[in-house]
Short mmCIF file of C-alpha atoms in Angstrom, two decimals:
data_model
loop_
_atom_site.label_atom_id
_atom_site.label_comp_id
_atom_site.label_asym_id
_atom_site.label_seq_id
_atom_site.Cartn_x
_atom_site.Cartn_y
_atom_site.Cartn_z
CA MET A 91 97.25 95.52 124.99
CA LYS A 92 95.69 92.22 123.89
CA GLU A 93 94.76 91.29 120.34
CA LEU A 94 91.59 89.19 119.94
CA VAL A 95 90.66 87.84 116.48
CA ILE A 96 87.20 86.50 115.65
CA ILE A 97 87.28 84.01 112.77
CA SER A 98 85.22 81.19 111.29
CA GLY A 99 85.80 78.16 109.11
CA LYS A 100 83.34 79.50 106.54
CA GLY A 101 81.35 82.62 105.79
CA GLY A 102 77.89 83.22 107.19
CA THR A 103 78.34 81.84 110.70
CA GLY A 104 77.60 85.17 112.43
CA LYS A 105 81.22 86.19 113.02
CA THR A 106 80.70 89.86 112.15
CA SER A 107 77.51 90.17 114.21
CA ILE A 108 79.38 88.87 117.25
CA THR A 109 82.33 91.17 116.57
CA ALA A 110 79.97 94.16 116.41
CA SER A 111 78.53 93.22 119.80
CA PHE A 112 82.02 92.89 121.26
CA ALA A 113 82.71 96.38 119.91
CA ALA A 114 79.73 97.65 121.88
CA LEU A 115 80.71 95.79 125.06
CA ALA A 116 84.46 96.34 125.22
CA LYS A 117 86.07 99.36 126.81
CA ASN A 118 89.36 100.92 125.70
CA LYS A 119 89.73 99.18 122.35
CA VAL A 120 90.58 99.72 118.70
CA LEU A 121 88.58 97.82 116.10
CA ALA A 122 89.83 96.30 112.86
CA ASP A 123 88.02 94.63 109.97
CA CYS A 124 90.47 92.21 108.39
CA ASP A 125 87.90 90.49 106.16
CA VAL A 126 89.15 92.76 103.38
CA ASP A 127 87.79 90.69 100.48
CA ALA A 128 84.21 91.00 101.76
CA ALA A 129 84.26 93.61 104.53
CA ASP A 130 80.89 94.21 106.20
CA LEU A 131 81.55 95.35 109.77
CA HIS A 132 81.10 98.90 108.49
CA LEU A 133 77.46 98.12 107.67
CA ILE A 134 76.72 97.90 111.40
CA LEU A 135 79.21 100.40 112.80
CA LYS A 136 78.72 103.16 110.17
CA PRO A 137 82.29 104.48 110.30
CA GLU A 138 83.13 108.08 109.49
CA ILE A 139 86.35 107.99 107.48
CA LYS A 140 89.09 110.27 108.86
CA HIS A 141 92.06 109.01 106.86
CA ARG A 142 92.41 106.98 103.67
CA GLU A 143 95.35 105.67 101.69
CA ASP A 144 95.80 103.66 98.51
CA PHE A 145 97.14 100.13 98.87
CA TYR A 146 99.76 98.94 96.41
CA GLY A 147 100.25 95.26 97.12
CA GLY A 148 101.97 94.06 93.97
CA LYS A 149 103.42 94.99 90.61
CA ILE A 150 102.29 94.63 87.01
CA ALA A 151 104.16 94.65 83.71
CA TYR A 152 103.77 97.50 81.22
CA ILE A 153 105.27 97.42 77.72
CA ASN A 154 106.75 100.64 76.35
CA ASN A 155 105.69 100.41 72.70
CA ASP A 156 108.22 103.03 71.64
CA ALA A 157 111.07 100.81 72.82
CA CYS A 158 109.50 97.42 72.03
CA THR A 159 110.89 95.63 68.94
CA GLU A 160 108.07 93.04 68.98
CA CYS A 161 110.60 90.21 69.08
CA GLY A 162 108.06 87.96 70.79
CA LYS A 163 110.28 86.87 73.69
CA CYS A 164 107.89 88.22 76.33
CA ARG A 165 104.92 86.36 74.82
CA GLU A 166 107.02 83.21 74.66
CA VAL A 167 108.02 83.21 78.34
CA CYS A 168 104.70 84.44 79.82
CA GLN A 169 102.99 81.44 81.42
CA PHE A 170 99.72 83.31 81.86
CA ASP A 171 99.07 84.42 78.27
CA ALA A 172 98.88 87.97 79.58
CA ILE A 173 100.49 89.67 76.57
CA SER A 174 98.41 90.20 73.45
CA GLU A 175 99.59 89.89 69.86
CA ASP A 176 99.88 93.68 69.66
CA TYR A 177 102.06 93.67 72.83
CA VAL A 178 99.65 95.04 75.41
CA VAL A 179 99.63 93.53 78.92
CA ASP A 180 96.25 92.35 80.22
CA GLU A 181 96.16 93.64 83.82
CA VAL A 182 93.75 90.91 84.91
CA SER A 183 95.84 88.05 83.52
CA CYS A 184 99.24 89.42 84.57
CA GLU A 185 100.41 87.73 87.80
CA GLY A 186 103.28 90.16 88.39
CA CYS A 187 105.95 87.46 88.18
CA SER A 188 108.37 89.75 86.26
CA VAL A 189 109.65 86.98 83.95
CA CYS A 190 108.92 89.11 80.89
CA VAL A 191 110.87 91.99 82.42
CA GLU A 192 113.92 89.78 82.98
CA PHE A 193 113.93 88.28 79.48
CA CYS A 194 113.16 91.40 77.42
CA PRO A 195 116.36 91.95 75.33
CA VAL A 196 115.80 95.70 74.94
CA ASP A 197 114.48 96.55 78.45
CA ALA A 198 111.16 97.72 77.02
CA ILE A 199 109.03 96.42 79.88
CA ASP A 200 108.47 98.42 83.07
CA PHE A 201 107.38 96.77 86.30
CA ASN A 202 105.08 99.27 88.00
CA ASP A 203 103.37 99.27 91.39
CA HIS A 204 99.78 98.11 91.04
CA LEU A 205 96.85 99.63 92.94
CA ASN A 206 94.97 96.81 94.71
CA GLY A 207 92.64 98.72 97.04
CA GLU A 208 92.33 101.25 99.86
CA TRP A 209 92.61 101.26 103.64
CA PHE A 210 90.98 103.61 106.13
CA ILE A 211 91.10 104.90 109.68
CA SER A 212 87.60 105.82 110.83
CA GLU A 213 85.64 106.78 113.91
CA THR A 214 82.56 104.83 114.95
CA ARG A 215 80.15 105.17 117.87
CA PHE A 216 82.29 102.53 119.60
CA GLY A 217 85.67 104.09 118.89
CA THR A 218 88.39 103.98 116.25
CA MET A 219 88.27 101.37 113.49
CA VAL A 220 90.84 100.44 110.85
CA HIS A 221 89.37 98.81 107.75
CA ALA A 222 90.00 98.34 104.04
CA LYS A 223 88.52 97.56 100.66
CA MET A 224 90.10 95.37 98.02
CA GLY A 225 89.56 96.26 94.38
CA VAL A 226 87.42 93.95 92.25
CA ALA A 227 89.33 90.74 91.37
CA GLU A 228 92.49 92.08 93.03
CA GLU A 229 95.05 89.97 94.86
CA ASN A 230 97.45 90.27 97.81
CA SER A 231 94.67 90.48 100.40
CA GLY A 232 97.02 88.87 102.92
CA LYS A 233 99.34 91.88 102.67
CA LEU A 234 96.43 94.25 103.14
CA VAL A 235 95.27 92.33 106.23
CA SER A 236 98.75 92.65 107.70
CA LEU A 237 98.70 96.39 107.03
CA VAL A 238 95.28 96.83 108.70
CA ARG A 239 96.42 94.88 111.77
CA GLN A 240 99.65 96.84 112.01
CA GLN A 241 97.83 100.19 111.86
CA ALA A 242 95.28 99.06 114.46
CA LYS A 243 98.03 97.94 116.85
CA LEU A 244 99.92 101.20 116.41
CA LEU A 245 96.78 103.18 117.24
CA ALA A 246 96.03 101.00 120.26
CA GLU A 247 99.55 101.45 121.59
CA GLU A 248 99.45 105.20 120.95
CA LYS A 249 96.13 105.56 122.77
CA GLU A 250 97.07 103.03 125.49
CA MET A 251 94.07 100.82 124.76
CA ASP A 252 93.44 97.44 126.38
CA PHE A 253 92.26 95.54 123.29
CA VAL A 254 92.46 95.31 119.55
CA ILE A 255 89.30 93.48 118.42
CA ILE A 256 89.59 92.08 114.92
CA ASP A 257 86.92 90.78 112.60
CA GLY A 258 89.03 88.21 110.75
CA ALA A 259 88.53 86.50 107.42
CA PRO A 260 86.75 83.13 107.10
CA GLY A 261 88.45 79.94 105.95
CA VAL A 262 92.10 78.89 106.24
CA GLY A 263 93.77 80.86 103.43
CA CYS A 264 96.29 83.70 103.37
CA PRO A 265 93.92 86.38 104.78
CA VAL A 266 93.16 84.16 107.79
CA ILE A 267 96.82 83.39 108.40
CA SER A 268 97.58 87.11 108.21
CA SER A 269 94.67 87.80 110.58
CA ILE A 270 95.77 85.48 113.39
CA THR A 271 99.58 85.26 113.25
CA GLY A 272 100.94 86.56 116.54
CA ALA A 273 97.49 87.25 118.04
CA ASP A 274 96.88 86.79 121.77
CA ALA A 275 93.60 84.89 121.37
CA VAL A 276 91.30 83.57 118.67
CA LEU A 277 87.54 83.03 118.89
CA ILE A 278 86.16 80.62 116.30
CA VAL A 279 82.48 81.08 115.54
CA THR A 280 80.91 77.94 114.14
CA GLU A 281 77.43 76.57 113.48
CA PRO A 282 75.82 73.18 114.23
CA THR A 283 76.08 71.59 110.79
CA LEU A 284 78.35 68.88 109.40
CA SER A 285 80.11 71.46 107.23
CA GLY A 286 80.42 73.74 110.26
CA LEU A 287 82.05 70.95 112.27
CA HIS A 288 84.40 70.08 109.41
CA ASP A 289 85.42 73.70 108.89
CA LEU A 290 85.91 74.14 112.65
CA GLU A 291 88.34 71.22 112.64
CA ARG A 292 90.34 72.80 109.82
CA VAL A 293 90.56 76.31 111.26
CA GLY A 294 91.06 74.95 114.79
CA ALA A 295 94.05 72.95 113.57
CA LEU A 296 95.44 76.15 112.06
CA SER A 297 95.06 78.41 115.10
CA ALA A 298 95.53 75.98 117.99
CA ASP A 299 97.78 73.25 116.60
CA HIS A 300 99.89 75.06 114.01
CA PHE A 301 100.24 78.53 115.54
CA GLY A 302 99.67 77.57 119.19
CA ILE A 303 97.35 80.52 119.80
CA PRO A 304 94.92 80.28 122.75
CA THR A 305 91.73 79.29 120.92
CA PHE A 306 88.10 79.58 121.99
CA VAL A 307 84.96 78.27 120.28
CA CYS A 308 81.31 79.30 120.39
CA VAL A 309 78.39 77.78 118.47
CA ASN A 310 75.95 80.19 116.87
CA LYS A 311 72.33 79.00 116.40
CA TYR A 312 73.23 75.96 118.49
CA ASP A 313 69.63 74.85 118.98
CA LEU A 314 69.11 74.15 115.26
CA ASN A 315 70.96 70.85 115.76
CA SER A 316 71.76 69.93 119.35
CA GLU A 317 73.38 66.64 118.32
CA ILE A 318 76.09 68.33 116.25
CA THR A 319 76.49 71.00 118.93
CA ASP A 320 77.34 68.13 121.31
CA GLN A 321 79.86 66.81 118.76
CA ILE A 322 81.49 70.23 118.59
CA GLU A 323 81.79 70.34 122.39
CA THR A 324 83.31 66.84 122.32
CA TYR A 325 85.82 67.92 119.68
CA CYS A 326 86.83 70.94 121.76
CA ARG A 327 87.39 68.82 124.86
CA ALA A 328 89.51 66.34 122.90
CA LYS A 329 91.65 69.16 121.49
CA ASN A 330 91.86 71.13 124.77
CA ILE A 331 90.13 74.06 123.06
CA ASN A 332 88.09 76.35 125.29
CA PHE A 333 84.36 76.02 124.57
CA VAL A 334 82.87 79.33 125.70
CA GLY A 335 79.24 79.50 124.66
CA LYS A 336 76.13 78.48 122.77
CA ILE A 337 74.11 81.25 121.14
CA PRO A 338 70.48 80.37 120.38
CA TYR A 339 68.78 81.04 117.06
CA ASP A 340 66.65 84.18 117.08
CA ASN A 341 65.34 86.53 114.39
CA VAL A 342 66.48 89.40 116.62
CA VAL A 343 69.93 89.11 115.03
CA THR A 344 68.53 89.92 111.59
CA GLU A 345 66.30 92.63 113.00
CA ALA A 346 69.32 94.28 114.62
CA MET A 347 71.29 94.18 111.36
CA VAL A 348 68.42 95.81 109.47
CA GLN A 349 68.61 98.67 111.98
CA SER A 350 72.44 98.83 111.60
CA LYS A 351 72.84 97.92 115.26
CA SER A 352 74.69 95.25 117.17
CA VAL A 353 72.55 92.65 118.91
CA VAL A 354 73.48 93.88 122.39
CA GLU A 355 72.35 97.42 121.46
CA PHE A 356 69.10 96.24 119.96
CA SER A 357 68.01 93.62 122.48
CA ASP A 358 68.52 92.38 126.02
CA GLY A 359 67.23 88.89 125.25
CA ALA A 360 68.83 85.45 125.33
CA VAL A 361 71.12 86.06 122.35
CA ALA A 362 72.45 89.33 123.74
CA GLN A 363 72.95 87.83 127.18
CA GLU A 364 74.92 84.87 125.86
CA ILE A 365 77.15 87.14 123.78
CA LYS A 366 77.78 89.24 126.90
CA ASN A 367 78.74 86.08 128.80
CA ILE A 368 81.14 85.06 126.04
CA TRP A 369 82.75 88.49 125.98
CA GLU A 370 83.20 88.53 129.75
CA HIS A 371 84.87 85.13 129.58
CA LEU A 372 87.20 86.20 126.76
CA ALA A 373 88.08 89.49 128.47
CA ARG A 374 89.13 87.58 131.58
CA GLN A 375 91.09 84.93 129.70
CA SER A 376 92.70 87.24 127.15
#
């Protein structure tokens, strides 16, 4: 079983649209949406939830007013001003560091598990998908990504699947690191802009240089700026990164999304054909 993660240096490059097409093209796979802070693969795949669980990724302080003597020690040591004058913890401000718990002289502060979101196992028209939803302004998305990946791998092993195809998070932060650590291959989707090239360099350094994961690159909407597309190809050659495709700009991508379909379901045009070529290349190399 091989684990392929599709990522990007920034949001909006077309990563999820390509992942949805891979879901349609691949055989014997489990899908996972690890962009838990802004999940949207479900908008195309329309999953039917079969199993759901709460996700407790951290802890939060809670003051027992019956035991509290209002000595002020907790307010003194809290670096986040999370405790009000009437000794109530603000759940948004509390970082779960537990300093107040350690310094309370009368043990009046509990340190409770904090609900950060939910995760799901669902069925789609392309097979099983594991996905999740973070609560508003919640943290520990990296832990939730790790949980989603773990559950997807367990299902793939149980069902003897060939692939786990993961829609990863954009950027280079904790969710991305959790998305790609230990993966068999990474596809970076970029776009032909200066910011796209810069972000590609950052995320490419993370996946290829730091983690040593076999890394592939494709340019979406390449024909909007052929000069920068050439620069991206040059960068990939210099870094020994596999350049696997150039997807042209076409309104068919938006039209497919409006119909809640992947591009390869909706069309057999140039965009769909190039995505098919990219998938065939990745399936062989992965």
